[in-house]
């Protein structure tokens, strides 16, 4: 049995629950026969991939749902072997080129070349192109993006690209201008509520309205997360009780505890303790920017007015460095130390004011 | 008699070997394997010229040996037919040598000796001559006695000893002397020459070579294997390989073996084992099963191979095979001074004797390396001491560092004297330091980190040039540093990146206020940001370390003056950087997450932050056991408050980087890409993992003892001094 | 589904015919409008009078200097040189006389040198096959020359000198400052101005007519606004919008906005209004909403910039502080920093300036 997220994923454009207008546009696009490269962007959990799969199905029929997971091998010019896992059907292939780090350029070029050179042999469809779906395009190196741009033009006749990313800020303009951009906004809280209710109905469960709202609210407009939360609640407490808290992932709780530790005491000893916890989070594969944002969110609650701005600035500052540098821990720790100093000053001023 | 004379014999052969360059270790390559048959022409130890011949790349002689053409050069394989007669004459030789050896410390009997290296001539022959710490001598001696007992009983597996220590600490000498005294015969594996030949052959002229030399085609490990097993079986060995079929020798050797106790000494490891330790381990295990003779491994743990030791002799293997392990320390400067004075006075008949201050300087600068000290002394005596001063180079600072960095114990003497004379004077005295014979030894990681963390400041008054800061910047005013961070970084021979990460792991405990923390943390962040641009990363590396080190030092507002009271934090153990293991772990987790949950094909970030935690919350029973345990592992966080320190890897005094090569590879990897996000960043770091050899804390306790022991020896309880 | 069934349901042979048919028909469609409506002659090039005048003269005299075109994207740089070349050589010779190199994928020194050398060595005749005279040289077009490495540029310098007799170079770039001095001094430099709205409008309308796109004036205005004087972008938007809408419906301004990823003006106003509220919590919510709606931070930034600069309620000093922060944020975003944090930092600066600036 699969997770609800997978189980109730819509498979055709017609079945999509929200942004129906966009779905209609996509259908027209497919009907028009002139299918451009697509750049699908939007926040995590907004349903980008679902939308892509629906579009592919619209293009090629149910054949695209027969997926295989494969390991493809590539050889770099320096004769290094790269392995990357791909998900493909007869009509399309999906890769996450950022898996191979700085070798992404090679993978992109080779992959698209391979796909483009093998003609669509299946005569049951009249589409004369294959589709390459690239995920996390915003994590591609600039070289790879340039290569991509060139490849896009070169193999236009036999293959189309669907690029998928969270934000177009990190995609070079040359690519943006060659693709039809599709913004997939996150579903609104109401929309999430509705989906949760329908899913629960299909499962034969009753979901109180308040509960649905609570979950939707908590998910931060992330549909995937909302569904996962809902399912977790279902396992832990059924019938649903809106009074009870929605269960959270352990790392979030842990992060919150860490923030509390920081606010409680400002000392070298405490910093060491916090560092230990940061490492713990990092080893559990929580990305450092997520840690940073989580910490900020919790820490801001103990700050007031002007101080908030200062803390936010520092968070932004260190997060930027963290993206640039090599060792995330330095920057996370610097942020914590900074906060400690700011907060301590604030407390001391507060005491001074009292007396 | 037989055993002990043979021992001396060996040494004499060695004398003939080491002529080129004092850096070269005396190597008894083939000699030891032949000494039970081959007489040695007396002329062997005569003129420097003939010696230089013998120290030619040994493969030439080996080649001759294997092709069977006996030549006039001494180390050829003797024909078995004339062994008897030669043996007799050899015995005579031996007796003569012994006499020489015994008396040579008192006076140099032969004029030709003046051209010998003193380090060889004054090789210790008696236990009392050893300049090694008594305790260590005792330890080795006890071990040998234990072996002896076991040997007498007949049964039991072969005892194995691992003897480590810095070069020139007297490891080999110690073993040889003690073996001699207790009547053991030494079988020595000599790897270097073979390696050299092997490498030469492989790179340059393999094809040409293989025509004449069947030996070369044999792999090093096989040769080593054969050596050990044969040495064990026949007691004498034939290094030229089985292809020659030296049956007669073997029989002869085994006959001799009956009345001899043999120790097998392995000094140089075949290179191949560093690459593939498992092969080595298999051989050792096999030896342990069937071997009888005690086996001694002598490995010098200089910077270059200390982690190699850990790889070749992992703790679990040592435990499993009941290894004994003795670690030698550098020779104490006081002992060295004593020894040097003795030798200098012995030589004073012919040469002007250097002053005691010169001797002291030599002792300190040698860094506890007897061999180097003796070589320096010999050189120093060769000329007038005035000349000696001329060789000295004036700038005191860097030299000071060189001395102080060479080893902790050696340097402490210096500082001990500094303390007595007062700092100002002490600095002045340093000007006389010798460039000569200076051991340009790198500092261990432990010391590098320690030197920066326990930095010291000098007196402000001594440095007039220091400009006064304007009033509003007054709080940034600091006394001049006594430690030069760049020098430390340079000496540590580590990549800046790596050194910084160790500093980062440890700096927090040295700061007391949150403001200092804030500043120091900021500097570490700065240091890392400097490496952001991969095109300039290599150039900026050095600056990056400087920023980190000086940033920390300046941030430490407790120690702004040379006489600022030090917070008594006592002995703070240093820890290894967790970053590398953490990122490795994270990377592994991502990989296994993706493998285990392939069917979900999510991006790694989503998988780790959303899917897995919720799978854990909802219904883990629906997945296979591997997935379940992984999910649980990924969602459990350690909440212990002591999490930060207790289970951490302690930084060991001898811990070093393994391989420059691997360092390179990270540079390369990182440099190629820049836009990537964390996950890839971690992938890049992944390769750097293997360089950190991790030791659990309990395993390190013995090393910790060593540190403390040294303190007691010197009677100095100032912890910081360890780093100066 | 219908689209999928449209083609070959009968035998394979027919199928093939159909598919080739459809492919040829779709090929006609596939030509992007950007290519389709490229100016055919130098005179057609819009708005770049200076360049056109010089080129015209050169065309009459059948000679060309080395050229360096620079200016913002979508102002007709590539179109101009291609049109000029076509006029010079005519359609037959065009292929063998013009080499287009895209620097961004082939920027190694050796590649440049080799290709250029090979191409430059071919001799060029003085006549066209149709008898008209034509200049005895070839043209090498180096697109995106500013992304060439310094080394490659220096290599090019020598090649340029050596091949003067037979070859003319045309370098095209966005930023002339990234071209090394020795090269710029060897070329006739032409700056391409961003296109005026009038010209854009007329062109777009012409295209719409040609393609039978139903579009209202408001939508055209939106296209203009979101394309920022970039003709290519404008045409791309137009084509994409018409694709999405299909043949029969009107292209609305909303859909253009959506394709362009532009943040609606009201959204931006709302954000700035939130800043004036001096409530950090409100700001936090507002920015999260913007991000959740999928707007790119860089887009928000560029639109916000326009807004701030003309905002009358802010003093010059406040503006300068805000703009400085914007620059910082823009750089950070380029480096891949988190969008939420950067926007928060920016807007909290604005909030501070609006509420506590004086």
XYZ file of C-alpha atoms in Angstrom, chain C:
358
model
C -6.468 11.938 -26.202
C -8.004 13.133 -29.418
C -4.736 14.533 -30.500
C -3.152 11.237 -29.789
C -5.663 9.364 -31.955
C -5.718 11.792 -34.791
C -2.913 10.209 -36.717
C -2.412 6.748 -38.120
C -5.072 4.363 -37.007
C -4.818 2.314 -40.191
C -1.911 0.411 -41.661
C 1.714 1.144 -40.954
C 2.532 2.439 -44.394
C -0.210 4.954 -44.320
C 0.703 5.702 -40.787
C 4.129 6.656 -41.870
C 2.809 8.919 -44.535
C 0.515 10.567 -42.104
C 3.142 11.051 -39.539
C 5.543 12.524 -42.034
C 2.744 14.732 -43.194
C 1.942 15.848 -39.743
C 5.556 16.338 -38.984
C 6.012 18.542 -41.987
C 2.903 20.449 -41.149
C 3.942 20.771 -37.552
C 7.377 21.775 -38.684
C 5.866 24.744 -40.341
C 4.310 25.560 -37.057
C 7.379 24.762 -35.080
C 9.434 27.567 -36.523
C 9.387 29.989 -33.661
C 7.896 33.311 -34.511
C 11.115 34.883 -33.457
C 12.737 33.276 -36.482
C 9.793 33.688 -38.719
C 9.564 37.416 -38.218
C 13.201 38.219 -38.250
C 13.908 41.260 -40.424
C 14.834 40.147 -43.919
C 16.797 43.213 -44.882
C 18.824 45.758 -43.019
C 16.161 48.354 -43.705
C 13.651 46.240 -41.858
C 15.612 46.472 -38.652
C 13.624 48.567 -36.300
C 14.810 51.576 -34.393
C 18.578 51.172 -34.836
C 18.945 54.004 -37.339
C 22.616 54.664 -36.782
C 23.655 51.116 -37.395
C 21.353 50.743 -40.305
C 22.759 53.834 -41.959
C 26.331 52.679 -41.630
C 25.537 49.189 -42.776
C 23.625 50.419 -45.752
C 26.581 52.407 -46.859
C 28.873 49.471 -46.434
C 26.521 47.311 -48.399
C 26.573 49.727 -51.280
C 30.337 49.760 -51.282
C 30.363 46.036 -50.761
C 32.675 46.308 -47.857
C 32.348 45.892 -44.142
C 34.561 46.696 -41.210
C 34.845 44.285 -38.329
C 31.791 44.832 -36.242
C 31.004 44.802 -32.597
C 27.344 44.986 -31.693
C 26.372 45.472 -28.129
C 23.239 46.259 -26.279
C 20.519 44.656 -24.208
C 19.022 41.381 -25.397
C 16.288 41.423 -27.976
C 17.245 44.660 -29.677
C 18.048 43.124 -33.038
C 21.774 42.597 -32.974
C 21.779 39.130 -34.453
C 18.957 39.970 -36.805
C 20.854 42.924 -38.180
C 23.999 41.094 -39.077
C 22.117 38.164 -40.515
C 20.035 40.437 -42.648
C 23.111 42.303 -43.800
C 24.834 39.072 -44.721
C 21.845 37.867 -46.607
C 21.779 41.044 -48.590
C 25.460 40.861 -49.300
C 25.675 37.281 -50.414
C 22.206 36.359 -51.459
C 20.445 33.224 -50.289
C 22.711 30.725 -52.118
C 26.063 31.929 -50.959
C 24.792 32.787 -47.555
C 25.372 29.348 -46.134
C 28.960 29.057 -47.153
C 29.918 32.598 -46.442
C 28.578 33.018 -42.951
C 29.715 31.115 -39.896
C 27.726 31.540 -36.746
C 29.508 30.607 -33.592
C 27.753 30.516 -30.326
C 30.379 31.285 -27.814
C 28.664 29.894 -24.805
C 29.153 26.292 -25.732
C 32.303 26.400 -27.800
C 34.444 28.853 -26.001
C 37.732 27.061 -25.715
C 40.668 28.793 -27.308
C 41.456 25.884 -29.529
C 37.911 25.565 -30.745
C 37.700 29.196 -31.675
C 41.036 29.140 -33.357
C 40.440 25.953 -35.246
C 36.979 26.695 -36.502
C 37.739 30.235 -37.404
C 40.926 29.248 -39.140
C 39.326 26.526 -41.146
C 36.537 28.732 -42.225
C 38.681 31.736 -42.936
C 41.036 29.800 -45.180
C 38.375 29.080 -47.769
C 38.669 31.569 -50.524
C 35.736 33.647 -51.474
C 34.916 34.725 -54.985
C 33.861 38.115 -56.108
C 30.665 37.098 -57.761
C 27.442 35.514 -56.780
C 25.985 32.640 -58.755
C 23.255 34.923 -60.024
C 25.833 37.202 -61.514
C 25.535 40.030 -59.049
C 28.792 41.199 -57.570
C 29.512 40.310 -53.992
C 32.331 41.146 -51.637
C 35.230 38.724 -51.570
C 35.076 37.920 -47.900
C 33.231 35.791 -45.437
C 31.581 36.773 -42.225
C 32.059 35.095 -38.902
C 29.419 35.909 -36.367
C 30.419 35.352 -32.774
C 27.349 35.436 -30.667
C 27.616 36.038 -26.920
C 31.196 37.109 -27.280
C 31.207 38.407 -23.740
C 31.048 34.911 -22.371
C 34.307 34.025 -24.072
C 37.299 33.674 -21.841
C 39.978 36.328 -21.870
C 42.399 33.860 -23.389
C 40.067 32.982 -26.187
C 39.569 36.641 -26.848
C 43.286 37.254 -27.114
C 43.605 34.318 -29.456
C 40.856 35.817 -31.493
C 42.697 39.081 -31.719
C 45.552 37.529 -33.632
C 43.228 35.592 -35.854
C 41.355 38.749 -36.642
C 44.526 40.439 -37.781
C 45.719 37.553 -39.838
C 42.495 37.000 -41.674
C 41.623 40.617 -42.435
C 41.804 40.058 -46.151
C 39.284 37.288 -46.370
C 37.135 37.508 -43.307
C 35.063 39.986 -41.391
C 34.136 39.373 -37.825
C 30.982 40.393 -36.166
C 30.999 40.133 -32.423
C 27.751 40.301 -30.574
C 27.526 40.838 -26.869
C 25.455 42.364 -24.139
C 28.207 44.060 -22.220
C 30.946 45.739 -24.161
C 32.990 46.062 -20.991
C 33.593 42.344 -21.030
C 35.360 42.435 -24.352
C 39.060 43.035 -24.123
C 40.351 46.378 -25.276
C 42.460 45.166 -28.237
C 39.390 43.654 -29.800
C 37.088 46.589 -29.297
C 39.677 48.836 -30.881
C 39.703 46.674 -33.995
C 35.988 46.816 -34.469
C 33.409 49.355 -35.398
C 31.254 49.533 -32.309
C 27.522 49.888 -32.464
C 25.277 50.258 -29.511
C 21.798 48.858 -29.901
C 19.165 50.819 -28.087
C 16.244 49.240 -26.322
C 13.236 49.391 -28.555
C 10.549 51.982 -28.161
C 7.091 50.921 -27.205
C 5.625 52.283 -30.441
C 7.849 50.196 -32.604
C 7.273 47.141 -30.489
C 3.548 47.667 -30.613
C 3.444 48.005 -34.354
C 5.574 44.932 -34.855
C 3.561 42.878 -32.442
C 0.354 43.903 -34.103
C 1.758 42.956 -37.454
C 2.696 39.545 -36.166
C -0.697 39.064 -34.599
C -2.301 39.801 -37.903
C -0.007 37.470 -39.719
C -0.704 34.642 -37.289
C -4.344 35.363 -36.795
C -4.027 35.915 -33.086
C -6.902 37.571 -31.385
C -5.495 40.011 -28.887
C -6.805 43.112 -27.184
C -4.869 46.317 -26.724
C -4.528 45.851 -23.015
C -2.817 42.539 -23.573
C -0.438 44.124 -26.045
C 0.374 46.763 -23.491
C 1.059 44.053 -20.968
C 3.362 42.306 -23.372
C 5.254 45.523 -23.856
C 5.552 46.171 -20.190
C 6.692 42.714 -19.243
C 9.164 42.391 -22.076
C 11.102 45.525 -21.132
C 12.046 46.518 -24.646
C 13.181 43.039 -25.572
C 11.649 42.152 -28.889
C 12.452 38.486 -28.664
C 10.870 38.225 -25.273
C 7.801 40.045 -26.487
C 7.367 37.742 -29.448
C 7.995 34.684 -27.273
C 5.326 35.830 -24.842
C 2.932 36.397 -27.641
C 3.519 33.016 -29.169
C 3.322 31.204 -25.847
C 0.126 32.964 -24.962
C -1.458 32.110 -28.248
C -0.387 28.502 -27.839
C -1.912 28.287 -24.419
C -5.133 29.929 -25.466
C -5.583 27.906 -28.581
C -6.863 29.187 -31.850
C -10.259 30.393 -30.927
C -9.988 32.365 -27.716
C -8.715 35.862 -27.114
C -5.308 36.373 -25.598
C -5.924 38.226 -22.389
C -3.573 40.370 -20.418
C -3.788 37.982 -17.467
C -2.352 35.116 -19.348
C 0.522 37.212 -20.567
C 1.249 38.223 -17.032
C 1.123 34.641 -15.985
C 3.526 33.487 -18.653
C 5.900 36.303 -17.950
C 5.801 35.480 -14.261
C 5.153 39.095 -13.486
C 3.928 39.926 -10.035
C 0.629 41.740 -10.388
C 0.897 45.401 -9.527
C -1.650 45.160 -6.756
C 0.383 42.468 -5.104
C 3.362 44.737 -4.982
C 1.371 47.663 -3.676
C 0.003 45.418 -1.033
C 3.488 44.386 0.011
C 4.608 47.969 0.355
C 1.468 48.774 2.276
C 2.293 45.947 4.622
C 5.669 47.497 5.178
C 4.045 50.692 6.363
C 2.087 48.745 8.962
C 5.262 48.200 10.949
C 4.059 44.757 11.819
C 6.676 42.157 11.355
C 4.157 39.343 11.554
C 2.051 40.737 8.742
C 5.102 41.160 6.590
C 6.157 37.607 7.264
C 2.779 36.306 6.176
C 2.697 38.496 3.078
C 6.104 37.388 1.916
C 5.387 33.752 2.520
C 2.294 34.170 0.390
C 4.283 35.687 -2.431
C 6.729 32.830 -2.361
C 4.036 30.222 -2.109
C 2.372 31.691 -5.140
C 5.513 30.858 -7.022
C 6.756 34.316 -7.830
C 10.471 34.550 -8.323
C 12.250 36.795 -5.890
C 14.322 38.289 -8.681
C 11.131 39.309 -10.411
C 9.764 40.887 -7.256
C 13.023 42.721 -6.873
C 13.118 44.224 -10.343
C 9.512 45.336 -10.164
C 9.961 46.675 -6.686
C 12.891 48.694 -7.862
C 10.757 50.551 -10.387
C 8.232 51.173 -7.706
C 10.667 52.434 -5.083
C 12.525 54.778 -7.375
C 9.395 56.689 -8.286
C 7.828 56.436 -4.875
C 7.228 59.979 -3.703
C 6.654 59.264 -0.068
C 10.266 58.307 0.438
C 13.136 60.726 0.794
C 16.221 60.394 -1.338
C 18.191 59.112 1.563
C 15.662 56.441 2.304
C 15.604 55.439 -1.313
C 19.331 55.151 -1.442
C 19.397 52.966 1.642
C 16.724 50.740 0.214
C 18.397 50.539 -3.177
C 21.663 49.598 -1.610
C 19.998 46.758 0.173
C 18.367 45.764 -3.100
C 21.706 45.483 -4.772
C 22.924 43.302 -1.961
C 19.868 41.107 -2.112
C 20.123 40.800 -5.861
C 23.684 39.620 -5.605
C 22.793 37.164 -2.887
C 19.959 35.782 -4.947
C 22.319 35.317 -7.859
C 24.571 33.361 -5.569
C 21.711 31.095 -4.717
C 20.659 32.393 -1.345
C 17.271 31.553 0.000
C 14.514 33.691 -1.481
C 12.392 33.958 1.597
C 15.220 35.138 3.809
C 16.475 37.624 1.294
C 13.058 39.106 0.677
C 12.474 39.296 4.395
C 15.736 41.153 4.823
C 14.864 43.537 2.031
C 11.345 44.271 3.144
C 12.295 44.668 6.750
C 14.755 47.310 5.571
C 11.967 49.017 3.720
C 9.764 48.710 6.764
C 12.398 50.290 8.941
C 12.859 53.102 6.459
C 9.181 53.800 6.039
C 8.298 53.618 9.707
C 11.448 54.766 11.454
C 13.370 56.372 8.653
C 12.965 59.868 9.854
